[in-house]
mmCIF file of C-alpha atoms in Angstrom:
data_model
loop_
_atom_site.group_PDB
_atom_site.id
_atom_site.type_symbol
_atom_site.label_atom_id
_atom_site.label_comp_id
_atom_site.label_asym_id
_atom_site.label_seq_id
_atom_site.Cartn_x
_atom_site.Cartn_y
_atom_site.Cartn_z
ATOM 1 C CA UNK A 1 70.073 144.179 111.835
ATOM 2 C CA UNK A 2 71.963 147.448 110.998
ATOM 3 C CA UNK A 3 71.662 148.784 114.863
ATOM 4 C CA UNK A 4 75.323 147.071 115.738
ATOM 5 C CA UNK A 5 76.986 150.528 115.332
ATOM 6 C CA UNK A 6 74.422 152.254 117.808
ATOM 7 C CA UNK A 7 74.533 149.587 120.602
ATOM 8 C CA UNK A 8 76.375 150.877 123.927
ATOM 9 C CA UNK A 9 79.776 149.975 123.491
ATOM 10 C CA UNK A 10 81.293 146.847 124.981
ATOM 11 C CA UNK A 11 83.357 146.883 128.204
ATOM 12 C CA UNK A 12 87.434 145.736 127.205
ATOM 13 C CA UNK A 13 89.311 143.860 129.738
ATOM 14 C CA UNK A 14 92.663 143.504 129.906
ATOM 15 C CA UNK A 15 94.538 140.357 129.631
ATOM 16 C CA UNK A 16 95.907 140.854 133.551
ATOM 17 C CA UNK A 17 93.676 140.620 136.323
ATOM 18 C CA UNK A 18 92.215 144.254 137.034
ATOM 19 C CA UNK A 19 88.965 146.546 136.115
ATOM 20 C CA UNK A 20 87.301 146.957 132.826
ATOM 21 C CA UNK A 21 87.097 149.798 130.890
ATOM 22 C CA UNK A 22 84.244 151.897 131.302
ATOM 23 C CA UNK A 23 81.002 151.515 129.429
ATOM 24 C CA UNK A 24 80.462 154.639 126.927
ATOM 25 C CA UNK A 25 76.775 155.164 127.092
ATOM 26 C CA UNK A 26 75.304 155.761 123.055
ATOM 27 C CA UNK A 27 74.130 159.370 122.534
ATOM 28 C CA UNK A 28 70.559 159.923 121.405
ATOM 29 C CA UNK A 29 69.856 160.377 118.003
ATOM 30 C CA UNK A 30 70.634 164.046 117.093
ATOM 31 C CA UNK A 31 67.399 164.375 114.936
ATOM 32 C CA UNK A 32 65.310 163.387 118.017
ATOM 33 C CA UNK A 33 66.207 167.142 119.627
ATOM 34 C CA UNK A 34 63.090 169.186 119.747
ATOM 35 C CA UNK A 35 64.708 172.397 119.040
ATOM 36 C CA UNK A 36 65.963 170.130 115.569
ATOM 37 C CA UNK A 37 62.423 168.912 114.876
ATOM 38 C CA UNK A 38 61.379 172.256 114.716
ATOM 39 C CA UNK A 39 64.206 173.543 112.153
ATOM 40 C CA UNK A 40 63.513 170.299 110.355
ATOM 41 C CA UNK A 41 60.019 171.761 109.844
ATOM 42 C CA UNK A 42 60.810 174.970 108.819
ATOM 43 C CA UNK A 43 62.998 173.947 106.673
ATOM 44 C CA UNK A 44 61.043 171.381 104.469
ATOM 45 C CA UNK A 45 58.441 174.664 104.108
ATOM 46 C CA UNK A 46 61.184 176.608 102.881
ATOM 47 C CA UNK A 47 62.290 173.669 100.796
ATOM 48 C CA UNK A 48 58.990 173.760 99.101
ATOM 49 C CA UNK A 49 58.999 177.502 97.966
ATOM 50 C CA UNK A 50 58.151 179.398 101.242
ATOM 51 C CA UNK A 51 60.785 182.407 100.679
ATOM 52 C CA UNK A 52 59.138 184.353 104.052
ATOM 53 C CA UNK A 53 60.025 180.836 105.914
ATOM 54 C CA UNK A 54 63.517 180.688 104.396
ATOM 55 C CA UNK A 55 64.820 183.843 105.199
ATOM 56 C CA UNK A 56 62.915 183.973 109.158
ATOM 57 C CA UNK A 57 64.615 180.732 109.690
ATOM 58 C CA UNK A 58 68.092 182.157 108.242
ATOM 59 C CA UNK A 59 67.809 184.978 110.931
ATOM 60 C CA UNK A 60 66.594 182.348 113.564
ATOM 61 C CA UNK A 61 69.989 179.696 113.046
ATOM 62 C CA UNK A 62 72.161 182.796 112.436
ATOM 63 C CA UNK A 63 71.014 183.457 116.077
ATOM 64 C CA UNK A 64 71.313 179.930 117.597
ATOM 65 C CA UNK A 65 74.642 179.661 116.102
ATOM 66 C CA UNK A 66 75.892 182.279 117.832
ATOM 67 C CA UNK A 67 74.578 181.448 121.205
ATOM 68 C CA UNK A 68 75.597 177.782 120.283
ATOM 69 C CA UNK A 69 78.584 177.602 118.743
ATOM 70 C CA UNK A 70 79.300 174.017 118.923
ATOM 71 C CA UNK A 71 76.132 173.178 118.112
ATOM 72 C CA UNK A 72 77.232 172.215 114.416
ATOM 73 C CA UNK A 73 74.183 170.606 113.416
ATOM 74 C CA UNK A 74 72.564 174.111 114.119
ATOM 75 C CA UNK A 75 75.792 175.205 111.548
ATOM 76 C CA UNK A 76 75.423 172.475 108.847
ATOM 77 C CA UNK A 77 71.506 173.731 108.682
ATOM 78 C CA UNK A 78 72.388 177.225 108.689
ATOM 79 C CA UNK A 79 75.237 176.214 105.704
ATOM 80 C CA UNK A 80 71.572 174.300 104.028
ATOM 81 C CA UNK A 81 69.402 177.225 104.517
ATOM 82 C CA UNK A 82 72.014 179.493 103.214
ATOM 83 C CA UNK A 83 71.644 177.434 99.912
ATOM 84 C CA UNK A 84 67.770 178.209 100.144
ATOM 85 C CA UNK A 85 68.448 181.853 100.051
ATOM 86 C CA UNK A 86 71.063 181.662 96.964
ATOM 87 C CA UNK A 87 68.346 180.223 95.295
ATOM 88 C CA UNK A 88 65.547 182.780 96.106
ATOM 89 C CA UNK A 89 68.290 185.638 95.318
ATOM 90 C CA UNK A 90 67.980 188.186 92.525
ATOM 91 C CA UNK A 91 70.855 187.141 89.740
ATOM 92 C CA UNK A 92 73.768 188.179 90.935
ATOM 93 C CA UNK A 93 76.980 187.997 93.011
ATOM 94 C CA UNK A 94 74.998 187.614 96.777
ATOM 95 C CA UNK A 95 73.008 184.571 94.917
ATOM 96 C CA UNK A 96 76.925 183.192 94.102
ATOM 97 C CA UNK A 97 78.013 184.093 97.947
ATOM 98 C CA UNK A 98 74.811 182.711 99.547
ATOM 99 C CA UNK A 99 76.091 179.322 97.986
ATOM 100 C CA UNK A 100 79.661 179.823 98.673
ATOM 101 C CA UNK A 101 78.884 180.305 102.439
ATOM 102 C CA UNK A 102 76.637 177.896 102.722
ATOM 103 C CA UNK A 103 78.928 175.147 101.448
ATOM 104 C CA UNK A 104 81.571 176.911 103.618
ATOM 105 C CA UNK A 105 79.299 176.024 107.154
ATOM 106 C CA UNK A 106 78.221 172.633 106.258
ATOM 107 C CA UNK A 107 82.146 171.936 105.199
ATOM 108 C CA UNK A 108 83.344 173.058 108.954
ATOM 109 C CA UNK A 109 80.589 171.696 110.268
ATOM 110 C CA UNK A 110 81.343 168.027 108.944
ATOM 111 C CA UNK A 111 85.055 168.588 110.215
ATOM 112 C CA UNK A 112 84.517 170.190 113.329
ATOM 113 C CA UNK A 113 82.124 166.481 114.166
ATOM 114 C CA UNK A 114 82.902 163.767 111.564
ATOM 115 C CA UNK A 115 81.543 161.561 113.873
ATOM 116 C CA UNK A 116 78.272 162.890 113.616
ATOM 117 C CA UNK A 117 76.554 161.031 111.222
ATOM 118 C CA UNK A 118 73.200 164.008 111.379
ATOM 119 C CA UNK A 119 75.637 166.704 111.006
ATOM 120 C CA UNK A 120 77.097 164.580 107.671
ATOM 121 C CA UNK A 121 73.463 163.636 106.674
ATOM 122 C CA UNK A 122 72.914 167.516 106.308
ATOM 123 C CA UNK A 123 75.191 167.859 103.895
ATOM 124 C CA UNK A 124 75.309 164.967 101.898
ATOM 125 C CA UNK A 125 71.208 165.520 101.208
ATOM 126 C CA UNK A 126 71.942 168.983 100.420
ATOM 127 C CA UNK A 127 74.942 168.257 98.214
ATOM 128 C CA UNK A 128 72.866 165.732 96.278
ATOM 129 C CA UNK A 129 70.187 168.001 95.354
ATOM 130 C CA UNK A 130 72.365 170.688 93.894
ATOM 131 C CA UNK A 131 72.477 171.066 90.443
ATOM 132 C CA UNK A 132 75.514 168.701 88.916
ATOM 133 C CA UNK A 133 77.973 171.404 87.543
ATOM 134 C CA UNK A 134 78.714 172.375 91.140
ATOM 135 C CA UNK A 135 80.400 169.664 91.528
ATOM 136 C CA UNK A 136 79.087 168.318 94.910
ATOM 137 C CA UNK A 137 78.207 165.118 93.808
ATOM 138 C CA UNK A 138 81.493 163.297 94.582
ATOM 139 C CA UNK A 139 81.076 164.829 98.417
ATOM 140 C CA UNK A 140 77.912 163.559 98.984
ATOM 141 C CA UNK A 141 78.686 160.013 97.695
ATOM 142 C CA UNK A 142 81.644 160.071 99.667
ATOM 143 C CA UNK A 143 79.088 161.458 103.111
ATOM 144 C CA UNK A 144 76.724 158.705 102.087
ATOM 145 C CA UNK A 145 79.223 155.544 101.629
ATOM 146 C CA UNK A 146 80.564 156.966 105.303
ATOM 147 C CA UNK A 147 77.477 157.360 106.524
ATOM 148 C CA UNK A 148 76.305 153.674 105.717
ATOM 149 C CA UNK A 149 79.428 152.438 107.421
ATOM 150 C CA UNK A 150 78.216 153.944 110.246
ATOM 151 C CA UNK A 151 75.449 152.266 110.326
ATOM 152 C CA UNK A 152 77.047 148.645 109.527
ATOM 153 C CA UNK A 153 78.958 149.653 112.295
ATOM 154 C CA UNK A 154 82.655 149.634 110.198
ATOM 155 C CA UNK A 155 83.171 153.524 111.242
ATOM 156 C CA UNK A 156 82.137 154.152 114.838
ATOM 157 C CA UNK A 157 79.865 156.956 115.794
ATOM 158 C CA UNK A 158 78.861 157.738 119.550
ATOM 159 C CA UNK A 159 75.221 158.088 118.663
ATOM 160 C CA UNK A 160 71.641 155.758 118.817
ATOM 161 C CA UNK A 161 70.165 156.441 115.389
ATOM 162 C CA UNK A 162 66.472 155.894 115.707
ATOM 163 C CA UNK A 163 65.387 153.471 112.752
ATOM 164 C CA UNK A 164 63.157 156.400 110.719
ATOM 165 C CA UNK A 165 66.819 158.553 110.419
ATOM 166 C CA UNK A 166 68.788 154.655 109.162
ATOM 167 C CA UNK A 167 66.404 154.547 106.904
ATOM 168 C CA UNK A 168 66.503 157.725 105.565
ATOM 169 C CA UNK A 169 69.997 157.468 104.940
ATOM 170 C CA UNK A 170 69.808 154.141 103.223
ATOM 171 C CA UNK A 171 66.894 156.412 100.778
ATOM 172 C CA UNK A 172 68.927 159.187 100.084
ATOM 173 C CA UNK A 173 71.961 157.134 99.621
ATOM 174 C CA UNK A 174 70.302 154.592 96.921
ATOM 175 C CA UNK A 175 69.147 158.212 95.164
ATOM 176 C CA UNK A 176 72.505 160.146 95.217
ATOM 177 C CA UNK A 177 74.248 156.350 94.019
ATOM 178 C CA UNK A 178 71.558 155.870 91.217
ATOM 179 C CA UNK A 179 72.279 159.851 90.124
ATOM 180 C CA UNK A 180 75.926 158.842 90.007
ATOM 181 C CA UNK A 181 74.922 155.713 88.119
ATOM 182 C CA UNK A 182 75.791 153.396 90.593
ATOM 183 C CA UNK A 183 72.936 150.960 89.955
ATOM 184 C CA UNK A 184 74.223 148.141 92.019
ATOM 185 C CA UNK A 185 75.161 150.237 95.194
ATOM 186 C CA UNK A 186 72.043 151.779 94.759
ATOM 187 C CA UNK A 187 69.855 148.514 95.088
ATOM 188 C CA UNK A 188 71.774 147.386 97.727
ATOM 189 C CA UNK A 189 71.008 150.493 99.887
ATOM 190 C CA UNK A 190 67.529 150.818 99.579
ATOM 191 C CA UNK A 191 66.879 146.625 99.823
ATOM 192 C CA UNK A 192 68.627 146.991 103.330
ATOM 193 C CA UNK A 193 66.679 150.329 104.001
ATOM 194 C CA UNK A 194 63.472 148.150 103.466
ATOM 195 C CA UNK A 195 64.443 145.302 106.165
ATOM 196 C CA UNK A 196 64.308 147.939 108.788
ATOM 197 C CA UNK A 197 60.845 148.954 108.234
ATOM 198 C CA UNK A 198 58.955 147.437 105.247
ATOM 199 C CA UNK A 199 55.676 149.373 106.337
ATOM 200 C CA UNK A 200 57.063 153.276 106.583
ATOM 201 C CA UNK A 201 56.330 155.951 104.499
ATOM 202 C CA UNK A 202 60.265 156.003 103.203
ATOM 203 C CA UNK A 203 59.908 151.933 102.420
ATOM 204 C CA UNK A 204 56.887 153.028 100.456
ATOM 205 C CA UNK A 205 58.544 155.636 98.199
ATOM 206 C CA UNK A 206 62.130 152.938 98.695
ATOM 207 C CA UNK A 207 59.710 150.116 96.648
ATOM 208 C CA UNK A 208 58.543 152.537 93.938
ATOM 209 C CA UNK A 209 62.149 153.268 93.374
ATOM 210 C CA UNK A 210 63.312 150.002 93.032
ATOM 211 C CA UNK A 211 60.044 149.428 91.219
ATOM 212 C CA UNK A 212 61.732 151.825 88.401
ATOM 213 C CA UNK A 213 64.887 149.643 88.309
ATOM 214 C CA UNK A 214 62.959 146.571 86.634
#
């Protein structure tokens, strides 16, 4: 299984006689917050063209941010939305500065909690679906490969991904390797992605792209 990074983790003891460390209890799953769910709704409308949705949630996580300012999965979607409004800007320099800043949130945001595979799963989907020549590609490879570790358990992370956001990651990873031409990784993600749950929505559209690799 690919849970091993997200058990509790395992009480050390020292070689001498004497107490064990203490047991570090796994965090829930960052997506799971419903405050998230709800920005994770908004969001896919504004994804899919709803320019009234994009720029009443830009106000919205300008707000939050504010009143939460180490919330920095609330900052790496503000940094994604911010992307959402450079594209629904007139041609210009504030579509060019929408994109700057918005790379510039989800950036911090990734360094202010590396550990945090959701707040690295922001960016590395939104880095993906940029156009090429901004050169993002290499960053979200790099967030993917990391955040696959994480989930094999070679990088520790504090947090109890539920299965639905593993796989997700193992999707979007086999996609952003494939762009990248990276055939081989890219099987290998979205085979494992399938073991976790072979009857999800994400295994169905996982099968249909491996179907397109025959």
């Amino acid at each position: 299984m690919f849970t091993s990074a997200f058990a509790l983790a395992s009480a050390q003891t020292d070689p001498a006689p004497g107490p064990s460390a203490p047991v570090t209890p796994a965090q829930l799953d960052p997506f799971s917050d419903p405050l998230i769910k709800q920005v994770q709704a908004r969001q896919e409308k504004a994804v899919k063209g709803d320019t009234k949705e994009t720029k009443a949630l830009t106000v919205d996580l300008e707000k939050w941010t504010k009143e939460q300012p180490t919330n920095y999965l609330l900052m790496a979607y503000l940094g994604s939305v911010y992307t959402l409004d450079s594209r629904d800007a007139w041609p210009g320099p504030g579509k060019l500065t929408y994109l700057k800043n918005g790379g510039k949130l989800m950036d911090a945001a990734v360094a202010a909690a590396p550990d945090n595979p959701a707040v690295r799963f922001v960016r590395a989907i939104d880095y993906y679906e940029l156009p090429f020549f901004f050169g993002k590609g290499k960053t979200a490879r790099d967030d993917f490969q990391i955040l696959l570790k994480q989930i094999d358990g070679e990088v520790k992370t504090p947090y109890l991904l539920d299965i639905e956001t593993q796989q997700a990651i193992y999707y979007y990873s086999g996609l952003c390797f494939k762009q990248l031409a990276q055939v081989a990784e890219a099987r290998a993600a979205w085979l494992n992605g399938l073991k976790l749950d072979p009857n999800s929505a994400l295994a169905t559209k996982i099968k249909t792209e491996l179907g397109r690799m025959r």
